[in-house]
Amino acid sequence: MTDEIQLQFPILQFKGVFKSFGENHVIRGLDLNVDKGEVVVLIGSSGAGKTTLLRCANLLVPIDRGEIIYSGSPVIHVNEGNSNQLTTKELNQYRTEIGFVFQHFNLFPHISVRKNITLALERIKKMDSNAAKEKALDLLSWVGLKGKSDNFPSQLSGGQKQRVAIVRALAMEPTVMLFDEPTSALDPETVGDVLDVMMKLAKKGMTMLIATHEMEFAREVADRIIFMDKGVIVEQGTPQEILNRPKEDRTREFLSRVLPKHHSLGENSED
Amino acid sequence: MDSFFSFSIKYLPYLLEGTVVTVEVAALSIVIGSILGIVIGIGRVSQIKVISQSCRFYIWLVRGTPLLLQLFIVHFALPAVNPILTFPPFVSAVIAFSINSAAYIAEIARGTIQSIDTGQNEAARSLGFSRKEAMWLIIFPQAFRRMLPPLGNECIALIKESSLVSTIALYDLLRTGQQVISSTYRYMEIFTMVAIIYLVLTTVMSFIVGTIERKVSLYE
Ligand SMILES: Nc1ncnc2c1ncn2[C@@H]1O[C@H](COP(=O)(O)OP(=O)(O)O)[C@@H](O)[C@H]1O
Ligand SMILES: [Mg+2]
């Protein structure tokens, strides 16, 4: 095998994935490969199925049909009347390798910032409590929250909470990080700090799948942008391809609503 | 009238003995009832049908029948079933009140567990915690804080309801009062004193509940 092929190794694959909630068909036959080290950004209107797709990836919601493959081996495989998925134990292990950052942070409010980070390290990774503490402090200072380790989540701003949530996921040393609109619940002035951390993470080579409405951030961070609508991938490509020269009407229509005027289509031809 | 004060002083020690029994029954029952109730409340939200249905049945049965009847069943009916199940009044009282308060506390536990944002469970599961770990490390500790104020109210209710034990010849506060009356015939004075002591107990308890409520809302 050449290095080239190694680099293109898909770490996470969706094959023909379907998911509905009752009559609401939310994901409709979706195929997606995420390569190791790749940063993939999901865009699309609210209700397109971005959150559901991310939640399917670590089986927070079960899928109705299709296959999800992690690092070459199936996580879940459902076809007509047949369903195979990891055992409970394997699934818990798999989830430690997939970090998830939620729109509403979901920090544990009853324990300190440090404990939020060390709890899983100690309980799941069986890390010694001093080592776990040291790791938490290192990571907190990496995201600019060195002094906050003894605070409770309720004492932090939204942007600080989200950075703690990123650290909590990151501490498990996941292979892939999933982000579900990590900045859309934040006050505008704290969005930048969170995006900076994500940018740093991307530069370190983390594999990331990010749902976001921050188009400028997407342009900067993404290797690939995927436009989703009504549970399917409408169009995907490099940031230039999708944001500057979208081929599909639906993509154009969406972008004309979310992109600021001076970036409107056709005017920008920097590539 | 001249004598209410001196009369009170004279009989207060008797009444305080009864008060100790009342407090003991209420305290033991709330502790045992809480442990039992929390287990049943968590069982009530179990994914396993047999467990959740059994817990549901327990709650339905206990909340749908009078406490006094439950007390009579424990104290008078069980010995008839098997003499081994003959208990002194104090033990019968604690058993009946524990069983009874467990059903109410189970509903409190279920309600507070379900009031915890589902994102908490999802965050725990996404880190790799099992269902059980997510419940015991993340959900329950938060639910427990929210349970404290209603548990305090349950305790206040228990202090008052425990007066039913006078019917099985347990010398609690009320029964002791009646006993004093039987030798003094001073109904009004004694019942007034009994009422004042109940009020002191429930007021102290409300004060504790209030303090806990403030602490809980501070952290949330
Ligand atoms: N747990 C759920 N139960 C029922 N419907 C859901 C659930 N989660 C999402 N949906 C529905 O799925 C659709 C897609 O939602 P979502 O995946 O959140 O889209 P997006 O993140 O792109 O806004 C919406 O119509 C939403 O109402
Ligand atoms: Mg969403």
XYZ file of C-alpha atoms in Angstrom, chain B residues 42-148:
107
model
C -36.031 3.979 39.017
C -37.656 0.617 38.328
C -40.669 2.528 37.065
C -38.573 4.072 34.252
C -36.792 0.798 33.462
C -36.721 -0.428 29.864
C -37.520 -3.897 31.170
C -41.295 -4.301 31.013
C -41.677 -6.725 33.950
C -39.815 -4.364 36.246
C -41.589 -1.178 35.213
C -45.010 -2.869 35.318
C -44.393 -4.376 38.767
C -43.346 -0.997 40.103
C -46.361 0.591 38.521
C -48.604 -2.026 40.175
C -47.047 -1.357 43.585
C -47.623 2.366 43.281
C -51.207 1.840 42.098
C -51.985 -0.566 44.936
C -50.503 1.503 47.742
C -51.743 4.904 46.614
C -55.205 3.563 45.918
C -55.883 2.243 49.424
C -56.136 4.079 52.778
C -53.044 4.318 54.918
C -55.044 3.327 57.986
C -56.113 0.108 56.244
C -52.481 -0.651 55.381
C -51.539 -0.106 59.009
C -54.293 -2.511 60.139
C -53.265 -5.128 57.600
C -49.656 -5.044 58.801
C -50.541 -5.015 62.477
C -53.661 -7.198 62.687
C -53.947 -9.248 59.490
C -50.377 -10.423 58.977
C -50.182 -12.186 62.395
C -53.333 -14.091 61.428
C -51.615 -15.256 58.243
C -48.529 -16.388 60.098
C -47.705 -15.754 63.766
C -44.101 -15.067 62.753
C -45.441 -11.839 61.275
C -46.480 -10.495 64.662
C -44.791 -7.184 65.319
C -44.812 -4.752 68.224
C -46.812 -1.590 67.381
C -43.690 0.470 66.738
C -42.364 -2.000 64.155
C -45.770 -2.370 62.482
C -46.016 1.415 62.271
C -42.600 1.782 60.644
C -43.339 -1.042 58.173
C -46.722 0.372 57.155
C -45.491 3.962 56.852
C -42.384 2.913 54.920
C -44.435 0.885 52.455
C -46.864 3.746 52.087
C -44.391 6.592 51.699
C -42.303 4.476 49.296
C -45.142 4.613 46.774
C -45.387 8.399 46.959
C -41.623 8.817 46.945
C -41.402 6.495 43.910
C -43.616 8.933 42.022
C -41.437 11.826 43.178
C -38.332 9.928 42.026
C -39.852 9.077 38.658
C -40.977 12.656 38.104
C -37.609 14.182 38.934
C -35.684 11.597 36.905
C -37.878 12.366 33.920
C -37.424 16.098 34.511
C -33.688 15.846 33.813
C -32.956 17.033 30.287
C -32.487 14.098 27.874
C -29.313 15.811 26.674
C -27.688 14.745 29.945
C -28.250 11.097 29.160
C -27.126 11.595 25.567
C -23.947 13.344 26.646
C -23.171 10.533 29.062
C -23.868 7.832 26.491
C -21.826 9.648 23.848
C -18.820 9.514 26.177
C -19.223 5.745 26.391
C -21.085 5.352 29.685
C -23.547 2.467 29.884
C -27.225 3.075 30.613
C -26.661 2.146 34.236
C -23.631 4.384 34.679
C -25.446 7.275 33.019
C -28.295 6.811 35.485
C -26.191 6.536 38.634
C -23.416 9.003 37.818
C -25.266 11.668 35.858
C -29.066 11.491 35.976
C -29.792 10.329 39.506
C -27.494 12.766 41.352
C -29.233 15.645 39.583
C -32.688 14.171 40.123
C -31.898 13.592 43.796
C -31.255 17.292 44.377
C -34.642 18.049 42.877
C -36.201 15.321 45.029
C -35.143 16.914 48.309
